[in-house]
Coordinates of C-alpha atoms in Angstrom, one line a residue:
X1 CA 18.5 -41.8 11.5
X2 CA 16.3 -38.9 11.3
X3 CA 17.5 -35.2 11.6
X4 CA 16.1 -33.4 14.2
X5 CA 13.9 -30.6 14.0
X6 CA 16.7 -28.4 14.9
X7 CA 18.8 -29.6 12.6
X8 CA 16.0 -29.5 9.6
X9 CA 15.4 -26.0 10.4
X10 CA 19.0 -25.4 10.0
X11 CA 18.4 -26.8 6.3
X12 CA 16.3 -24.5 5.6
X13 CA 18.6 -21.5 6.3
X14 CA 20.2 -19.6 3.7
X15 CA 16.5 -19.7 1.8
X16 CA 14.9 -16.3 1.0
X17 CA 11.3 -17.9 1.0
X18 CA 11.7 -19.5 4.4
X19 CA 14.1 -16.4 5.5
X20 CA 11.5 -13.9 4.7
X21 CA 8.9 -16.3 6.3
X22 CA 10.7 -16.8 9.5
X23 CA 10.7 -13.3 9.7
X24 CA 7.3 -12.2 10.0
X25 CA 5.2 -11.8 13.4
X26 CA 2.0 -13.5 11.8
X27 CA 0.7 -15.5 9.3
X28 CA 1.3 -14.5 5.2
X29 CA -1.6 -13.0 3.6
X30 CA -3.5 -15.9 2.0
X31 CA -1.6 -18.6 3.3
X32 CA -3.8 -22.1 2.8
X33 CA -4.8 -24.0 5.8
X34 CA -3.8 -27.4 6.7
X35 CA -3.8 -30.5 4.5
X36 CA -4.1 -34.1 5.3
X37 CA -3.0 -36.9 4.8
X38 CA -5.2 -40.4 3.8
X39 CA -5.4 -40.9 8.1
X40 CA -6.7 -37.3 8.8
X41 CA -3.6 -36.7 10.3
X42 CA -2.1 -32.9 9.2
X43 CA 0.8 -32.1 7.7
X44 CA 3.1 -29.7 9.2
X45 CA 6.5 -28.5 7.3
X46 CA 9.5 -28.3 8.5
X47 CA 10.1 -25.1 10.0
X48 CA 6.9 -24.2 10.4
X49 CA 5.6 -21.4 13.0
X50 CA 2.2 -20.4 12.6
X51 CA -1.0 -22.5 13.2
X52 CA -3.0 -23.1 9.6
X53 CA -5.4 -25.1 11.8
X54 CA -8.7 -23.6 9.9
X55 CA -12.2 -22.9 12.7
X56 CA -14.9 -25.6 11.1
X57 CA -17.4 -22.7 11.5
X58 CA -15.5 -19.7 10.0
X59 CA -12.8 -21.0 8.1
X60 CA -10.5 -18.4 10.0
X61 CA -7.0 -19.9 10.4
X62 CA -5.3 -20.1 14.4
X63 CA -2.5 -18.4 13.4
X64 CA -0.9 -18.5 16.8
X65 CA 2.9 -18.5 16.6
X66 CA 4.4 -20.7 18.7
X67 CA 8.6 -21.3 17.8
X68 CA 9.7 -25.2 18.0
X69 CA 6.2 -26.2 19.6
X70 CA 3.6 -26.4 16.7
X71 CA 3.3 -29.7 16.9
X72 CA 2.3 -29.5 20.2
X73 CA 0.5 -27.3 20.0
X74 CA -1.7 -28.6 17.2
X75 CA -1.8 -32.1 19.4
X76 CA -2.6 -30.2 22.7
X77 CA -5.6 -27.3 21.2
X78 CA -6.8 -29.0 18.1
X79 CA -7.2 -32.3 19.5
X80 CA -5.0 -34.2 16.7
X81 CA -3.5 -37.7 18.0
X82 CA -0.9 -38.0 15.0
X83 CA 0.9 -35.0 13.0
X84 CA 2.0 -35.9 9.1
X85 CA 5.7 -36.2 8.2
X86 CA 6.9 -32.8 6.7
X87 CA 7.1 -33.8 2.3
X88 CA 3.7 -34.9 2.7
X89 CA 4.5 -38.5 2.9
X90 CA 8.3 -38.9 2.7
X91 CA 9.6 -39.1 6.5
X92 CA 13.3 -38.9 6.2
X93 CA 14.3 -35.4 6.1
X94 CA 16.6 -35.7 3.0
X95 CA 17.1 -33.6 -0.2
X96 CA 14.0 -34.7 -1.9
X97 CA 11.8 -33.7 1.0
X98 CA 13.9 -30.1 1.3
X99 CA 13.6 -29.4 -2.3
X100 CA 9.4 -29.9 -1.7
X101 CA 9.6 -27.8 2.1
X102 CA 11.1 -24.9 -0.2
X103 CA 8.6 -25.3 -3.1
X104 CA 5.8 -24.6 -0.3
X105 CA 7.4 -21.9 1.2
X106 CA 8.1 -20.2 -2.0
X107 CA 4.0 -20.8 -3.0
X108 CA 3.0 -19.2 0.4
X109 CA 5.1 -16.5 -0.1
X110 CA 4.5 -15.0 -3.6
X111 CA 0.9 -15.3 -2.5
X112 CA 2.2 -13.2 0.8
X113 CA 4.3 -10.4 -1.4
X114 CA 0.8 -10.1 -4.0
X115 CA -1.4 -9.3 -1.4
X116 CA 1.0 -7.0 0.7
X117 CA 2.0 -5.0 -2.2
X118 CA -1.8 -4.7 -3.1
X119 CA -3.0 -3.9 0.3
X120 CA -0.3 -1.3 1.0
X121 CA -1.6 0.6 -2.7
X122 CA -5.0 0.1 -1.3
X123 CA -4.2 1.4 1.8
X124 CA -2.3 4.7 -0.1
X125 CA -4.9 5.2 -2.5
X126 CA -6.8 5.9 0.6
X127 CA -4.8 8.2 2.5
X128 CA -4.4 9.9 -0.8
X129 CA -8.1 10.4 -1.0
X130 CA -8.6 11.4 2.6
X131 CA -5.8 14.3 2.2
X132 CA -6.6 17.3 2.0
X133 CA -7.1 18.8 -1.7
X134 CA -4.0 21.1 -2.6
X135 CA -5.2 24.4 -4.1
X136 CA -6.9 25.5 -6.5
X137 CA -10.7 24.6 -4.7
X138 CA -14.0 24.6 -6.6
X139 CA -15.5 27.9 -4.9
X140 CA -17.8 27.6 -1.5
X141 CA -21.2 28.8 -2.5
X142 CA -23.8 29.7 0.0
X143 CA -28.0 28.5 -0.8
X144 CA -28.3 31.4 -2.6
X145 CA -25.3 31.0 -5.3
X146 CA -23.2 33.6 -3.2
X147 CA -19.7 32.9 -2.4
X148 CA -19.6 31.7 1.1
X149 CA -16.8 34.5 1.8
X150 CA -16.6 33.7 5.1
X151 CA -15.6 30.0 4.7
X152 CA -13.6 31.0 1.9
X153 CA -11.6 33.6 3.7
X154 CA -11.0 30.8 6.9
X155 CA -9.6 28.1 4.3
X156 CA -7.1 30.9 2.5
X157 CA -5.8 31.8 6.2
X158 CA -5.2 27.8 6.8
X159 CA -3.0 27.7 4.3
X160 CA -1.2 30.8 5.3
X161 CA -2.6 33.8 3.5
X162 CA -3.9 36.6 4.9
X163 CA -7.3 38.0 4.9
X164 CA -7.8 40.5 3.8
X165 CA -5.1 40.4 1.3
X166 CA -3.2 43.8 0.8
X167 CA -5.4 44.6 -2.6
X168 CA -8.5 43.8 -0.7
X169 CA -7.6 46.0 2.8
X170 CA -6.3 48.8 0.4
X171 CA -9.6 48.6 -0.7
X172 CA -10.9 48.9 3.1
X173 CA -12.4 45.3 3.1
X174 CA -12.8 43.6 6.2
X175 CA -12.2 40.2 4.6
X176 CA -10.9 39.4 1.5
X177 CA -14.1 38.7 -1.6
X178 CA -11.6 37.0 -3.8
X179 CA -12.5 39.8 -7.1
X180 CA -11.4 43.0 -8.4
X181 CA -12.0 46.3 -6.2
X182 CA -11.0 49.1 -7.4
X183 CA -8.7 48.2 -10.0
X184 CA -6.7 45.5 -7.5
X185 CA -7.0 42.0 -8.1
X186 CA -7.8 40.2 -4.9
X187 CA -4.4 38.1 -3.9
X188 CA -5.9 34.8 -3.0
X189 CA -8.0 34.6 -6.0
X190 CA -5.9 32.1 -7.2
X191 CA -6.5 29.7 -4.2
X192 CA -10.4 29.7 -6.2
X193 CA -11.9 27.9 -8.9
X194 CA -15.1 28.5 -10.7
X195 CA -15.3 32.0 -9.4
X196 CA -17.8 34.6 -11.3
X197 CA -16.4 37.1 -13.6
X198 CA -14.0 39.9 -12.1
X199 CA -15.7 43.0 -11.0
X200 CA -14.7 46.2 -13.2
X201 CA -14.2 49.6 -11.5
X202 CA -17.3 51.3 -11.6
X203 CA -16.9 54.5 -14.1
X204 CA -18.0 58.0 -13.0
X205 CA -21.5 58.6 -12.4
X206 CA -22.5 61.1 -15.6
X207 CA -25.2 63.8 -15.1
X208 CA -28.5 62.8 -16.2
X209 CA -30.4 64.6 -18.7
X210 CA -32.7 67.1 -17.1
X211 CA -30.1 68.3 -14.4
X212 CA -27.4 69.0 -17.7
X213 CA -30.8 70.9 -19.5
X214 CA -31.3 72.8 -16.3
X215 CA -27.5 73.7 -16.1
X216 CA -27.8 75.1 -19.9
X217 CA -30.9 77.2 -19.3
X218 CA -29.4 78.6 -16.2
X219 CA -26.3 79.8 -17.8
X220 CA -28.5 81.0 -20.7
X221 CA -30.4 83.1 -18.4
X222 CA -27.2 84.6 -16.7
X223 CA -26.5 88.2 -18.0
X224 CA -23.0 88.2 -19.7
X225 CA -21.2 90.3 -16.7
X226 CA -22.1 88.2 -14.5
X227 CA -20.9 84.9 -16.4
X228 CA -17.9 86.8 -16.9
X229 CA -16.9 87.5 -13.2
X230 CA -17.8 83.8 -12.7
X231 CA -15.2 82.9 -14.9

């Protein structure tokens, strides 16, 4: 006498292919559609829970879950009078037919684990490259090849510096400019890539020329008492 379904499901227990199966809340990833036998009729394995019934138009599998009812449900949606014994071809339910079940579920499910795994690196290579980049940034330039201070200084206060820094409000800046004033290296320089060179302290303004000629005749001109009482 046949098992019933119940108590082929039962056989099935204790599995990790058909655990892990069992488990899920839709069909594996790549899982094949039906298969026939010589009458047309489907096969359907033991323990089976998700439709594999495929649409003639776009191949897209049913997939609707339906616990303890899938032949039914096949009969009653897809229109099939007859459903295959489960071993595709063996009816009894006996250790043969098992041993074939669990060879199935194992196929369907290494197919499953390969495309999960590679759909959840796919899936974090893409958050990865729709984070935002960690510091140092290639410098903002404005049409003109200018740093674009402005959006430079609101990205260094997003990631909690302050602008201006204390070199660049020492310096009386209203924002940091991410360079060298007055002998103090801008603080969230480093936050920058590509930046130009550092701007140098500009030296003392020397006397030109004709003003240090014009100081030298005037003192030549100057009548020795009077230089003297200058001094």
């Amino acid at each position: 006498m046949a098992a019933s379904n119940r108590t082929r499901q039962s056989l099935l227990r204790g599995n990790l292919d058909y655990e892990e199966y069992a488990a899920l809340h839709s069909l594996p990833l790549g899982c094949p559609s039906l298969t026939f036998d010589d009458n047309d009729d489907p096969f359907v394995h033991e323990g089976e829970v998700f439709c594999r019934y495929a649409d003639p138009q776009t191949g897209v599998l049913c997939g609707l879950g339906n616990r303890g009812a899938l032949r039914t449900h096949l009969k009653r949606q897809h229109h099939y009078d007859q459903i295959a014994p489960s071993g595709h071809g063996v009816g009894q339910f006996n250790s043969t037919v098992r041993q074939r079940v669990l060879i199935w579920y194992n196929a369907i499910m290494t197919t499953h684990r390969a495309q999960a795994a590679a759909l959840q690196q796919q899936q974090l290579n893409l958050a990865q490259a729709q984070a935002p980049r960690a510091p140092p940034w290639p410098a903002i330039l404005l049409p003109d090849g200018e740093l674009d201070l402005v959006r430079m200084q609101t990205a260094s206060v997003a990631v909690g510096r302050e602008s201006p820094c204390a070199a660049c409000g020492l310096a009386e800046l209203d924002g940091c400019d991410f360079a060298v004033e007055e002998g103090l290296l801008c603080e969230n320089r480093d936050l920058w890539m590509e930046l130009p060179g550092e701007r140098t302290p500009t030296p003392p303004s020397t006397p030109s020329l004709p003003s240090t000629i014009s100081s030298l005749s005037s003192a030549r001109n100057t009548p020795l008492s009077q230089r003297s009482q200058e001094l």
